[in-house]
PDB file of C-alpha atoms and ligand atoms in Angstrom:
ATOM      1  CA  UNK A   1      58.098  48.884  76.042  1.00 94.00           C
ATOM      2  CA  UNK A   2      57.146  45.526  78.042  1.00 97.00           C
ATOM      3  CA  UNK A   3      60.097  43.706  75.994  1.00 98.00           C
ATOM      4  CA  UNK A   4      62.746  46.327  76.569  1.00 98.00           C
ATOM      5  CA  UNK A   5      61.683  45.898  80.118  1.00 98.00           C
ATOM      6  CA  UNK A   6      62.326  41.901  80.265  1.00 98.00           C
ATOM      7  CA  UNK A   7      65.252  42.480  78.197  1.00 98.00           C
ATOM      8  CA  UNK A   8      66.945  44.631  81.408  1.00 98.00           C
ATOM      9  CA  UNK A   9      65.433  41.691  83.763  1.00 98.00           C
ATOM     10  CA  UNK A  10      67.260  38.861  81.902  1.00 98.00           C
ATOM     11  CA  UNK A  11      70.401  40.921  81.330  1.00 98.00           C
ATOM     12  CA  UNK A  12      69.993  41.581  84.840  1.00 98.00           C
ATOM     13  CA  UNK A  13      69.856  37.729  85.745  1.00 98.00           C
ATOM     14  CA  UNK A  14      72.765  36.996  83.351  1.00 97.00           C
ATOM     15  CA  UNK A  15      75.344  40.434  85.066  1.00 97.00           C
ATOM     16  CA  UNK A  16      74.450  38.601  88.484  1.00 97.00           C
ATOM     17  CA  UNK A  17      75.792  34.770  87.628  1.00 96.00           C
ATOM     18  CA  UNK A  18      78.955  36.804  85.808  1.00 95.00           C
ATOM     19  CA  UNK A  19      79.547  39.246  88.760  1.00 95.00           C
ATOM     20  CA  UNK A  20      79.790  36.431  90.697  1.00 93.00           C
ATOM     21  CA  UNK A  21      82.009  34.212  88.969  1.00 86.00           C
ATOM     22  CA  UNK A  22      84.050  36.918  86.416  1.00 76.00           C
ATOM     23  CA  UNK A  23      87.218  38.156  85.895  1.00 78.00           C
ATOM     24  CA  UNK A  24      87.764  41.716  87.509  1.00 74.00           C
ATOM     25  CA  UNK A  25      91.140  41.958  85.800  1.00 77.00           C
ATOM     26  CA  UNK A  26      91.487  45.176  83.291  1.00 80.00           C
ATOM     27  CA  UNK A  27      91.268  44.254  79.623  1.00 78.00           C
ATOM     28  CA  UNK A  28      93.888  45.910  77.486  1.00 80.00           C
ATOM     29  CA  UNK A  29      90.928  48.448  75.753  1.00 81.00           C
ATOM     30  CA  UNK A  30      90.099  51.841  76.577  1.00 80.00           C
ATOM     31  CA  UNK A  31      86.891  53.002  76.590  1.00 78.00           C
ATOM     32  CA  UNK A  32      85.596  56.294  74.500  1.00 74.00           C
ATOM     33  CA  UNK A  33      85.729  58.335  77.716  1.00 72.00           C
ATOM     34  CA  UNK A  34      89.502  56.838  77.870  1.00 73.00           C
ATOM     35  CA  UNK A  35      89.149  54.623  81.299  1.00 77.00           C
ATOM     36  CA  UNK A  36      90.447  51.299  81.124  1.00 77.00           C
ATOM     37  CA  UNK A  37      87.802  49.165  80.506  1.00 79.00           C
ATOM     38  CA  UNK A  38      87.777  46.018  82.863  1.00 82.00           C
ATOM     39  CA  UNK A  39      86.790  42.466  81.223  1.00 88.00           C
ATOM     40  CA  UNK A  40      83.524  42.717  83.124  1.00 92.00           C
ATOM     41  CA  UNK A  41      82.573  45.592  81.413  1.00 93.00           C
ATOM     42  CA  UNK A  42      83.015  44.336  78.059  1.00 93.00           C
ATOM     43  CA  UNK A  43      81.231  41.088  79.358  1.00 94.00           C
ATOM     44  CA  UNK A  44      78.565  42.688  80.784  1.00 97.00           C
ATOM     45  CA  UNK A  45      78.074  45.085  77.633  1.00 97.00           C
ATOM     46  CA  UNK A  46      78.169  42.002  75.118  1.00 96.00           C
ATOM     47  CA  UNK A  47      75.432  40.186  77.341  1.00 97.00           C
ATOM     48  CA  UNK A  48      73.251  43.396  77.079  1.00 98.00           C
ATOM     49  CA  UNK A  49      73.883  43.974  73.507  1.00 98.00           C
ATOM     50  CA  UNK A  50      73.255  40.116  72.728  1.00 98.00           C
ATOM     51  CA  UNK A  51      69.963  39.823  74.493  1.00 98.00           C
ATOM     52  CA  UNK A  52      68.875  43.403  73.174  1.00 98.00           C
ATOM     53  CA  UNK A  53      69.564  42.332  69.551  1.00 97.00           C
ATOM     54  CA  UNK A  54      66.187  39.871  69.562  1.00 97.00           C
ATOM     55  CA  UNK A  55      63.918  42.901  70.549  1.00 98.00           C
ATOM     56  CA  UNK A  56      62.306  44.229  67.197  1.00 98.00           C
ATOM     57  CA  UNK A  57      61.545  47.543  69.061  1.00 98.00           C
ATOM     58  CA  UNK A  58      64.980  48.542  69.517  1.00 98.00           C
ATOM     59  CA  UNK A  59      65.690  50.916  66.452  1.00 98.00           C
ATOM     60  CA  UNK A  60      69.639  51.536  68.171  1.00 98.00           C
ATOM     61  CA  UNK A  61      71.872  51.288  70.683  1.00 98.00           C
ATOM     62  CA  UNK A  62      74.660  53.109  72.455  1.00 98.00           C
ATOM     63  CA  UNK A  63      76.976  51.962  75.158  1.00 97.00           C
ATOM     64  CA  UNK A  64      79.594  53.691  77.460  1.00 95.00           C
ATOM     65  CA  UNK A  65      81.656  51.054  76.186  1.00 92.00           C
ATOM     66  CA  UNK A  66      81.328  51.316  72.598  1.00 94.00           C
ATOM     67  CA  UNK A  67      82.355  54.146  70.840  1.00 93.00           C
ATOM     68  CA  UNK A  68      79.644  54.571  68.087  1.00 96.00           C
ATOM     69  CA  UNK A  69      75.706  54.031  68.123  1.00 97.00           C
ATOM     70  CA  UNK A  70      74.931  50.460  67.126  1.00 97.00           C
ATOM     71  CA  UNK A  71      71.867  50.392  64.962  1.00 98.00           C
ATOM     72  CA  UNK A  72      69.866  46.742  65.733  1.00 97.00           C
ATOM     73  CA  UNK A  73      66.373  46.811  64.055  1.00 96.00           C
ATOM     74  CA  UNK A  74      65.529  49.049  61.165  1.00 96.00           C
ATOM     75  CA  UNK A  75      62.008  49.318  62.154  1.00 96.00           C
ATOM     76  CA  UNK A  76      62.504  49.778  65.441  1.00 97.00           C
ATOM     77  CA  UNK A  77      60.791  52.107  67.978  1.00 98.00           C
ATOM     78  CA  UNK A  78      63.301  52.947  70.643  1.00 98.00           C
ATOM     79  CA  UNK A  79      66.806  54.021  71.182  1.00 98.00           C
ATOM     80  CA  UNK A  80      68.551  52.852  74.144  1.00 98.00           C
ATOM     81  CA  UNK A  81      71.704  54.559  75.708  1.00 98.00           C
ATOM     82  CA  UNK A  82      73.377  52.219  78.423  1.00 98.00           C
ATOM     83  CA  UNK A  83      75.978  52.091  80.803  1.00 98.00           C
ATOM     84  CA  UNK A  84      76.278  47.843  80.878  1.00 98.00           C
ATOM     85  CA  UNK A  85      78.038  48.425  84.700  1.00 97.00           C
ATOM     86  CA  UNK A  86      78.467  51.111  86.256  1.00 97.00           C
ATOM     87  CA  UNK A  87      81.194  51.333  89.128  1.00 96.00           C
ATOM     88  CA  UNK A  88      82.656  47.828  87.798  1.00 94.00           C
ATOM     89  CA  UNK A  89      86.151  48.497  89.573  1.00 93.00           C
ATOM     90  CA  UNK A  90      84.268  48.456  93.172  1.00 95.00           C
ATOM     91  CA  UNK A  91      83.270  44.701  92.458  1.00 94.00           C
ATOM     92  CA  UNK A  92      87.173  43.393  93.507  1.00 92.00           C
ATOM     93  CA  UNK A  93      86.606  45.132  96.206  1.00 95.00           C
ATOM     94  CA  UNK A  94      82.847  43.372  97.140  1.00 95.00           C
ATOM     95  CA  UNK A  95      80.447  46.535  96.540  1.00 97.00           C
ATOM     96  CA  UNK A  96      77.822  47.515  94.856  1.00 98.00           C
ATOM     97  CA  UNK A  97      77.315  48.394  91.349  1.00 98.00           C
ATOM     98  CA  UNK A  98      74.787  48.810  88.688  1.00 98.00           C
ATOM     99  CA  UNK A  99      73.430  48.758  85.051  1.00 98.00           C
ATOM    100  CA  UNK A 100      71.641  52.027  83.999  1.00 98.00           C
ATOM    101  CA  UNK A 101      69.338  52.794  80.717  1.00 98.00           C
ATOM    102  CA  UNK A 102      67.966  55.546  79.116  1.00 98.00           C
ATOM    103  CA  UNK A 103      65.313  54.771  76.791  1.00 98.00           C
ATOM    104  CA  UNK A 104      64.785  57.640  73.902  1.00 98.00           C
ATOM    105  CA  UNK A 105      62.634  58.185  70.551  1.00 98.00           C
ATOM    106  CA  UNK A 106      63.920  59.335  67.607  1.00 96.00           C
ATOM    107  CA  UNK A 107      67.191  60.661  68.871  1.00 97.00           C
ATOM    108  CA  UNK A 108      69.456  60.344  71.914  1.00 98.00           C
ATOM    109  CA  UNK A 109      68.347  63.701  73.430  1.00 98.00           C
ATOM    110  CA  UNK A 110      67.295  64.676  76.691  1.00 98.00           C
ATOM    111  CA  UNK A 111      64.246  66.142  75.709  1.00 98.00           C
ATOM    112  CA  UNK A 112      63.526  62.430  74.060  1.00 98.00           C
ATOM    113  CA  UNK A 113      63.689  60.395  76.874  1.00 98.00           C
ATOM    114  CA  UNK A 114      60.940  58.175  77.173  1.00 98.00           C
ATOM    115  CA  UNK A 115      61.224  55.919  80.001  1.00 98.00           C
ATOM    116  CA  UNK A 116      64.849  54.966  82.171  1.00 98.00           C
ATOM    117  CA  UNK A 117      65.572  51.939  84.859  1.00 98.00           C
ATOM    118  CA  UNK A 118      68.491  50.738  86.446  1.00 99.00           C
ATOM    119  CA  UNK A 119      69.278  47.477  88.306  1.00 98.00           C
ATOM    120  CA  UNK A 120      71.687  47.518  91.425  1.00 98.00           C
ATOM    121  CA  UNK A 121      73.856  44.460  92.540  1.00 98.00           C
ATOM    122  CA  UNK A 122      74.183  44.233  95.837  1.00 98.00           C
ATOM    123  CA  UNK A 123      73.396  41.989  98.685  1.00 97.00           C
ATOM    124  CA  UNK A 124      69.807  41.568  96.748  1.00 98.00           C
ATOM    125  CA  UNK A 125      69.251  42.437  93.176  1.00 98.00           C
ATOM    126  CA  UNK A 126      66.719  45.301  92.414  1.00 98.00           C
ATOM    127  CA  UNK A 127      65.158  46.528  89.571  1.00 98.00           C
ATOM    128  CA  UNK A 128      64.033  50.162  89.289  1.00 98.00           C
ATOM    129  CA  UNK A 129      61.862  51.315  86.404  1.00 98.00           C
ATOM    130  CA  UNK A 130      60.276  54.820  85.404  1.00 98.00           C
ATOM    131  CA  UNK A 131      57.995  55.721  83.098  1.00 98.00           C
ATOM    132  CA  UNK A 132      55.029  57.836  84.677  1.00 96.00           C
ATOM    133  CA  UNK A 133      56.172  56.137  88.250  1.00 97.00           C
ATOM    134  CA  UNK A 134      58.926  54.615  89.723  1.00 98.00           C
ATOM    135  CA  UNK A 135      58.589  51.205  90.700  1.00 98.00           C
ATOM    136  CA  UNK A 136      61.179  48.728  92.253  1.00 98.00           C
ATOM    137  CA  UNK A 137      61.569  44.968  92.071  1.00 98.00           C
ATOM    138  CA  UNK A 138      63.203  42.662  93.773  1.00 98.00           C
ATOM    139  CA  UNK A 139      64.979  39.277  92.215  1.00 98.00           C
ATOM    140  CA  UNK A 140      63.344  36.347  94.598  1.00 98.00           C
ATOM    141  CA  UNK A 141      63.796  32.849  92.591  1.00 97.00           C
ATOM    142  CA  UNK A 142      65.590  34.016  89.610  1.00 96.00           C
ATOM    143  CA  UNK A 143      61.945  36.088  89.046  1.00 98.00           C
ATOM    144  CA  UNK A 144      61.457  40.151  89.338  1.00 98.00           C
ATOM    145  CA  UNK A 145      58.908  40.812  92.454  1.00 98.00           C
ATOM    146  CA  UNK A 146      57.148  43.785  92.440  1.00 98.00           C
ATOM    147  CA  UNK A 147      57.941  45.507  96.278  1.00 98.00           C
ATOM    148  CA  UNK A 148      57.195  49.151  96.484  1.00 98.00           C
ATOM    149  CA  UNK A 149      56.960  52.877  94.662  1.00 98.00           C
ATOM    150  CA  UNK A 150      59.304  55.140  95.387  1.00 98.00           C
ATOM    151  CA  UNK A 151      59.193  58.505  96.301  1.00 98.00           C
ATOM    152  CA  UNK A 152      61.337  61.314  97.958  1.00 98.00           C
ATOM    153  CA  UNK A 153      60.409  63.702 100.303  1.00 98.00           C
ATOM    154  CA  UNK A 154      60.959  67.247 100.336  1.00 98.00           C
ATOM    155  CA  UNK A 155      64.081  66.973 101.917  1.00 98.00           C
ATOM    156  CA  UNK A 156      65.850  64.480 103.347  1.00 98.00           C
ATOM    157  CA  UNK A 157      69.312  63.788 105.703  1.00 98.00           C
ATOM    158  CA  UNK A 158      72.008  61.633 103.522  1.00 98.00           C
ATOM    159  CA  UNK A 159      74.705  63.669 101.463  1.00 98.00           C
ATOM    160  CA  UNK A 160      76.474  62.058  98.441  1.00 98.00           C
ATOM    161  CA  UNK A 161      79.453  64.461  97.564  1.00 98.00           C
ATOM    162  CA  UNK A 162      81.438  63.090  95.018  1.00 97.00           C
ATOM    163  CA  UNK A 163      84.592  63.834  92.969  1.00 96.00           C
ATOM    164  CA  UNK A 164      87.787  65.402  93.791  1.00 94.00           C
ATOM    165  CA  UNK A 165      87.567  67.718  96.686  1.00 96.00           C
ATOM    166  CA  UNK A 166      90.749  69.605  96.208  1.00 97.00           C
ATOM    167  CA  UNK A 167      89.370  70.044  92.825  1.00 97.00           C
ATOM    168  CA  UNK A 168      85.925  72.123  94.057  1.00 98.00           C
ATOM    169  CA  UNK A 169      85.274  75.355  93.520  1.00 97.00           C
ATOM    170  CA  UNK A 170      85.310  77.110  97.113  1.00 97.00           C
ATOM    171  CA  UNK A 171      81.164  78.062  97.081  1.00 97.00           C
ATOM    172  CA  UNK A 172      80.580  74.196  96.273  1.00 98.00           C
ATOM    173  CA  UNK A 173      82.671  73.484  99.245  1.00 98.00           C
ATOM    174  CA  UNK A 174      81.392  75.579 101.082  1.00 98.00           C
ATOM    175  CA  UNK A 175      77.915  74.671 100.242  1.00 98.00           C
ATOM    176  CA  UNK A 176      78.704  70.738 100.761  1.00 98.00           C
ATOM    177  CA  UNK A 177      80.714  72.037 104.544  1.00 98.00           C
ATOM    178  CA  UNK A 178      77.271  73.679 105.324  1.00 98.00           C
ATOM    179  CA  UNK A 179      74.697  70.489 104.391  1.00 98.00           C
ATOM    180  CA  UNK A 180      76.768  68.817 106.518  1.00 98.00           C
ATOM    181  CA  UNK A 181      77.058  72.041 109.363  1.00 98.00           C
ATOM    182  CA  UNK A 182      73.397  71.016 109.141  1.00 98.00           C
ATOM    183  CA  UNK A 183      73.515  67.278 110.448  1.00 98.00           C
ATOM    184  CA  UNK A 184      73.239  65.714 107.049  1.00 98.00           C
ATOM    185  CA  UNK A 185      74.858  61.931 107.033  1.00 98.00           C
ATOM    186  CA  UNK A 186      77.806  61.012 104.756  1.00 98.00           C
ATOM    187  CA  UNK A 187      76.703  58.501 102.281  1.00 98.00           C
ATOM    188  CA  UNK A 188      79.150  58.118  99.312  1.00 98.00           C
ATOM    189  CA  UNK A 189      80.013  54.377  98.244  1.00 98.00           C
ATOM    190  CA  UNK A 190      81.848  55.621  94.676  1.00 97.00           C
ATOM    191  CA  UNK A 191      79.168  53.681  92.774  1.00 98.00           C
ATOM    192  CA  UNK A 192      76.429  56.073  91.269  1.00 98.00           C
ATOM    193  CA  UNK A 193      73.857  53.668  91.171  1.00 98.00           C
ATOM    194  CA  UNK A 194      74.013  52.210  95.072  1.00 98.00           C
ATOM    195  CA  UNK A 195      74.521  56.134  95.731  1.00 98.00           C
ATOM    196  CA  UNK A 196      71.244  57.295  93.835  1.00 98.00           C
ATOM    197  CA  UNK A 197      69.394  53.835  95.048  1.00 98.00           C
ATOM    198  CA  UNK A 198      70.473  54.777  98.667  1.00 98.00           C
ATOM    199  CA  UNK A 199      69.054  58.307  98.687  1.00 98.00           C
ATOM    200  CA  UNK A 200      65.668  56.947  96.720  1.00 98.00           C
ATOM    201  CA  UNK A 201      64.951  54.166  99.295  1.00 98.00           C
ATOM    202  CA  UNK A 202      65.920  56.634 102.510  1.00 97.00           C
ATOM    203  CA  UNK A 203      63.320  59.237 101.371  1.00 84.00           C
ATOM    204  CA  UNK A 204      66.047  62.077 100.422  1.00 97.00           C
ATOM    205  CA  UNK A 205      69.142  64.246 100.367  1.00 98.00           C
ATOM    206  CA  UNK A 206      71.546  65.162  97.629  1.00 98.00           C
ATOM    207  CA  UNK A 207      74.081  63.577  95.807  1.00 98.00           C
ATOM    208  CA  UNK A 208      76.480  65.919  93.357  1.00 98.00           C
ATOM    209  CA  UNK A 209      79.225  65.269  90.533  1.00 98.00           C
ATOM    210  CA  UNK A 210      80.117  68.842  90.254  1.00 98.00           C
ATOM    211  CA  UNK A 211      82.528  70.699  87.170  1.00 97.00           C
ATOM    212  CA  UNK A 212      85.644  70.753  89.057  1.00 97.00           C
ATOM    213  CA  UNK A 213      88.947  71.955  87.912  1.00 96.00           C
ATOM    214  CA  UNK A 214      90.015  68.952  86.907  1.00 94.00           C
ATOM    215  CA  UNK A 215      86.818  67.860  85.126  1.00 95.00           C
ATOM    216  CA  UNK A 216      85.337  71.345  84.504  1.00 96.00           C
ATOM    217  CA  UNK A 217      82.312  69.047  82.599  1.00 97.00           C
ATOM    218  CA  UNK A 218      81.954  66.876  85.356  1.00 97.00           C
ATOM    219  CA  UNK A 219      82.236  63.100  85.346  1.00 97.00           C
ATOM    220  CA  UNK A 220      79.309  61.670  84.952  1.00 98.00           C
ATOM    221  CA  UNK A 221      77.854  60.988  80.953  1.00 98.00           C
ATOM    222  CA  UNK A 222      74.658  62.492  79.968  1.00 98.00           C
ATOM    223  CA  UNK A 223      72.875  59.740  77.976  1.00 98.00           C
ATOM    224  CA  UNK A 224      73.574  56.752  80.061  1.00 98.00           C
ATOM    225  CA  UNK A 225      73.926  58.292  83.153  1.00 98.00           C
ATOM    226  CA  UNK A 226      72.761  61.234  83.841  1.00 98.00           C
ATOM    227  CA  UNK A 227      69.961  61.779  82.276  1.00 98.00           C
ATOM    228  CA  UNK A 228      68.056  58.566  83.000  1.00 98.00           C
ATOM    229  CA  UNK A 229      68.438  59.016  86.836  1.00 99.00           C
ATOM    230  CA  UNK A 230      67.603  62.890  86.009  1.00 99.00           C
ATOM    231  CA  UNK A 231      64.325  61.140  84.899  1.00 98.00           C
ATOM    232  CA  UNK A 232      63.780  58.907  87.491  1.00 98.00           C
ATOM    233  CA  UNK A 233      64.386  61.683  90.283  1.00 98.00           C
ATOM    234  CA  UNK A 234      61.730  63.781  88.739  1.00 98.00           C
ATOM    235  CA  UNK A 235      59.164  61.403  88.605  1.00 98.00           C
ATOM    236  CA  UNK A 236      59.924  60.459  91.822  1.00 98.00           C
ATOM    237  CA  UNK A 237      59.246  63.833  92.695  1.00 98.00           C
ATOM    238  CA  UNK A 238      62.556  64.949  93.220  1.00 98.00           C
ATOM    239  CA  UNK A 239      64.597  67.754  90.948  1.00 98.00           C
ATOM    240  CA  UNK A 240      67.994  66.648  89.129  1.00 98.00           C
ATOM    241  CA  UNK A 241      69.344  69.607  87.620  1.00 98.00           C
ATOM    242  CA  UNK A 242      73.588  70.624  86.482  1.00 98.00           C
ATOM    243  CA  UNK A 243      73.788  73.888  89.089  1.00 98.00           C
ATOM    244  CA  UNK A 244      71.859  76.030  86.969  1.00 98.00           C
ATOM    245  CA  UNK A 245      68.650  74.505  85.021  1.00 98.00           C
ATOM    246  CA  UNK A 246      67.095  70.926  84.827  1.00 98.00           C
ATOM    247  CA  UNK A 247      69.524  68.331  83.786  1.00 98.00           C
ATOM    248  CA  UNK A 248      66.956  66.985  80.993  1.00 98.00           C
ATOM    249  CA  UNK A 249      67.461  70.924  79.716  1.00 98.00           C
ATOM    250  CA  UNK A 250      71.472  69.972  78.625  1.00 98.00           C
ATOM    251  CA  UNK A 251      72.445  69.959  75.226  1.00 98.00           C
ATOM    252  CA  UNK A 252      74.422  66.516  73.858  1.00 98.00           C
ATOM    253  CA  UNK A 253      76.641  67.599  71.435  1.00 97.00           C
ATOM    254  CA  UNK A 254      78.547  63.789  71.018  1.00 97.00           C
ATOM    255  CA  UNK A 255      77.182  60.747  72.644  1.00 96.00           C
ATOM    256  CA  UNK A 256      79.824  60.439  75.357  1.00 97.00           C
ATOM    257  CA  UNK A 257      79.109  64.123  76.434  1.00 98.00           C
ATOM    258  CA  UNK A 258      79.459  64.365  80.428  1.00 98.00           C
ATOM    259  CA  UNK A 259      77.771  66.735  82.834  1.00 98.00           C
ATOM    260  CA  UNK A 260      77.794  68.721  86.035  1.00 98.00           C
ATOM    261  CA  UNK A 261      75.071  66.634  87.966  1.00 98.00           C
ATOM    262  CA  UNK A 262      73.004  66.990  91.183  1.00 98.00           C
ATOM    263  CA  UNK A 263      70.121  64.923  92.210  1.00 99.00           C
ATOM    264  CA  UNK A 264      67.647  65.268  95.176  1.00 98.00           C
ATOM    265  CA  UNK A 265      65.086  66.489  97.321  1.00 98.00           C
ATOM    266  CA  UNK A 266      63.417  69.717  96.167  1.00 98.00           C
ATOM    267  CA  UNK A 267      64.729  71.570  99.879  1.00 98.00           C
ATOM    268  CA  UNK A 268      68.624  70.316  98.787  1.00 98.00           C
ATOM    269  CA  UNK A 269      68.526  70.594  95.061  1.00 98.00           C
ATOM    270  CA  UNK A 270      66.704  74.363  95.591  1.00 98.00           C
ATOM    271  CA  UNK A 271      69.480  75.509  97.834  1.00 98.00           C
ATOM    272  CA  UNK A 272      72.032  74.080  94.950  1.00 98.00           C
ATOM    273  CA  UNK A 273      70.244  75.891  92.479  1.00 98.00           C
ATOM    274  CA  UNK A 274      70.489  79.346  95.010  1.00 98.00           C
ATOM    275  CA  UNK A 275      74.256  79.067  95.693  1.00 98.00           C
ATOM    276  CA  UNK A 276      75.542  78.433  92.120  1.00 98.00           C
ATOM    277  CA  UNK A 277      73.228  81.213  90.798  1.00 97.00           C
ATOM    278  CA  UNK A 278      74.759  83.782  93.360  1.00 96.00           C
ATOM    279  CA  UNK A 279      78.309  82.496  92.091  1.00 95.00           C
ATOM    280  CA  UNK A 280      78.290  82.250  88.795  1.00 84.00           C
ATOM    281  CA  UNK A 281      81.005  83.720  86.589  1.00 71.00           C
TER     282      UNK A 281
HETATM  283  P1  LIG B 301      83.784  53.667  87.392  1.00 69.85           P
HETATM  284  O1  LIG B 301      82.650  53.148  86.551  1.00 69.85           O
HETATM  285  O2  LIG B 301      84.990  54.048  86.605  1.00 69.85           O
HETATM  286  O3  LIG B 301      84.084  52.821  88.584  1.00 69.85           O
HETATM  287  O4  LIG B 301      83.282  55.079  87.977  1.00 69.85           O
HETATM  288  C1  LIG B 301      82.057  55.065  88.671  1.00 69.85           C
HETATM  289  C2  LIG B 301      81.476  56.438  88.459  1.00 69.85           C
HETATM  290  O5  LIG B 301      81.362  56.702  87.106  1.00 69.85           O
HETATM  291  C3  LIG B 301      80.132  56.569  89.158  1.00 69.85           C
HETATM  292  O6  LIG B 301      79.516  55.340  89.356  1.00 69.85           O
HETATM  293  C4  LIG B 301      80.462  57.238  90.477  1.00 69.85           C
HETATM  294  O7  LIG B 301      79.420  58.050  90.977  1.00 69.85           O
HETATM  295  C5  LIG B 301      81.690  58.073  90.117  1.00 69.85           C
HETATM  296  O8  LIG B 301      82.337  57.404  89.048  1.00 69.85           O
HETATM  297  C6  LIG B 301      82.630  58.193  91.291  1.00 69.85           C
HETATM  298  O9  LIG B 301      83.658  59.066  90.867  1.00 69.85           O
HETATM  299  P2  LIG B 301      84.686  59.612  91.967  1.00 69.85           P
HETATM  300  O10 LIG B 301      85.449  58.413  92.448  1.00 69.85           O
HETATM  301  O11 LIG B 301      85.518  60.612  91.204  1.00 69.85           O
HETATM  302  O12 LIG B 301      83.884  60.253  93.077  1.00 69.85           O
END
């Protein structure tokens, strides 16, 4: 999996120079989930698929921004499910965004999920990478420096609630209304990634795409979002789950597939787990 990991770094390397220098205008494509897809996330998709192409482990590939599974090397061992950059419409506005991957065997199921990383572009690059720990790097010199493990604690004081609020069911507002009743700090940039890297590096808290009435399936897309930071929140030692059970329990039915999603602390994602059971239908 050592190649599939230098792969991300060089992608990584490549995102950077284009972030800096691209074209944040909209293209004229949509992608499968129907947003508009902007020209840096076809760029940044080609760059990933490109460099991924030369790594004989890679069996397939799947992209938010393609609409089918791409198979690359017949003989390959792993399947990786991508989102090339997530939160590309904050970059004309100077934030922070990110590349996440899921890396599966033998299909692209939760349950098959092998390893996951993402890389966040911000004021610093950084590299995260699970596979039996979480680790984080650091781009110094154009080179990946290892800098620290991460690890949340039982509960923590930053609250990430996303989507539409007039669009929550009244026990998730209410539940969000009390976390923050409870001095909990406001920490919502829009971009998943900085979001989820945020709440990682500060030790805790929750973050939550709910099922809303406008998006009763949530948002957020199981194989190349979801489910990799689902991963990297449990081996962290954290609990991502979709109100009810584990996240890495949902069933993908088409590769686009989205999900109710909340990731955390044990203390926040435990009282998520008590207020949705005592309100469900
Ligand atoms: P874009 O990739 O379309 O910018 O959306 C980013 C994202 O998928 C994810 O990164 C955020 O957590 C989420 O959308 C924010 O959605 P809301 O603006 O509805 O809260």
């Amino acid at each position: 999996m050592t190649e599939i990991f230098d792969a991300i770094k060089k992608s990584a390397i490549d995102i950077k120079n284009l972030i800096e220098t691209g074209d944040t205008s909209k293209s004229s494509n949509e992608n499968s989930t129907g947003d508009t897809q902007l020209k840096l996330d076809i760029a940044s998709d080609e760059i990933i698929e490109a460099i991924f192409k030369n790594v004989s482990c890679i069996k397939a590939i799947v992209s938010e921004e393609q609409e089918k599974i791409v198979p690359l090397n017949e003989n390959g061992k792993y399947l990786i499910a991508y989102d090339p950059l997530d939160g590309s419409s904050l970059v004309d506005v100077n934030l922070s965004v990110g590349s996440i991957f899921g890396i599966y065997e033998k299909e692209f199921t939760a349950n098959n999920l092998v390893a996951a990383a993402y890389v966040v572009y911000g004021p610093r690059v950084e590299l995260v990478i699970a596979t039996e720990d979480v680790k984080m790097y650091r781009l110094i010199n154009n080179e990946f420096k290892f800098m620290q493990e991460l690890k949340l604690n039982e509960k923590g004081k930053l609250n990430a609630p996303g989507s539409t609020q007039n669009c929550w069911s009244s026990f998730h507002k209410q539940l969000i209304d009390d976390i923050f009743e409870d001095g909990y700090r406001l920490r919502y940039s829009g971009g998943m990634v900085p979001d989820l890297h945020q709440i990682l590096l500060k030790g805790g808290g929750l973050f939550s795409y709910p099922g809303t009435t406008d998006r009763p399936k949530g948002k957020l897309r199981q194989l190349f979002e979801v489910f990799p930071f689902a991963y990297i929140y449990e081996k962290a030692n954290g609990q991502a789950v979709d109100g009810f059970k584990r996240a890495l329990e949902v069933e993908t039915t088409h590769i686009h597939d989205t999900t109710p999603c909340f990731f955390g602390s044990n203390e926040e994602i435990n009282r998520v787990l008590k207020v949705y059971k005592e309100n469900a239908k």
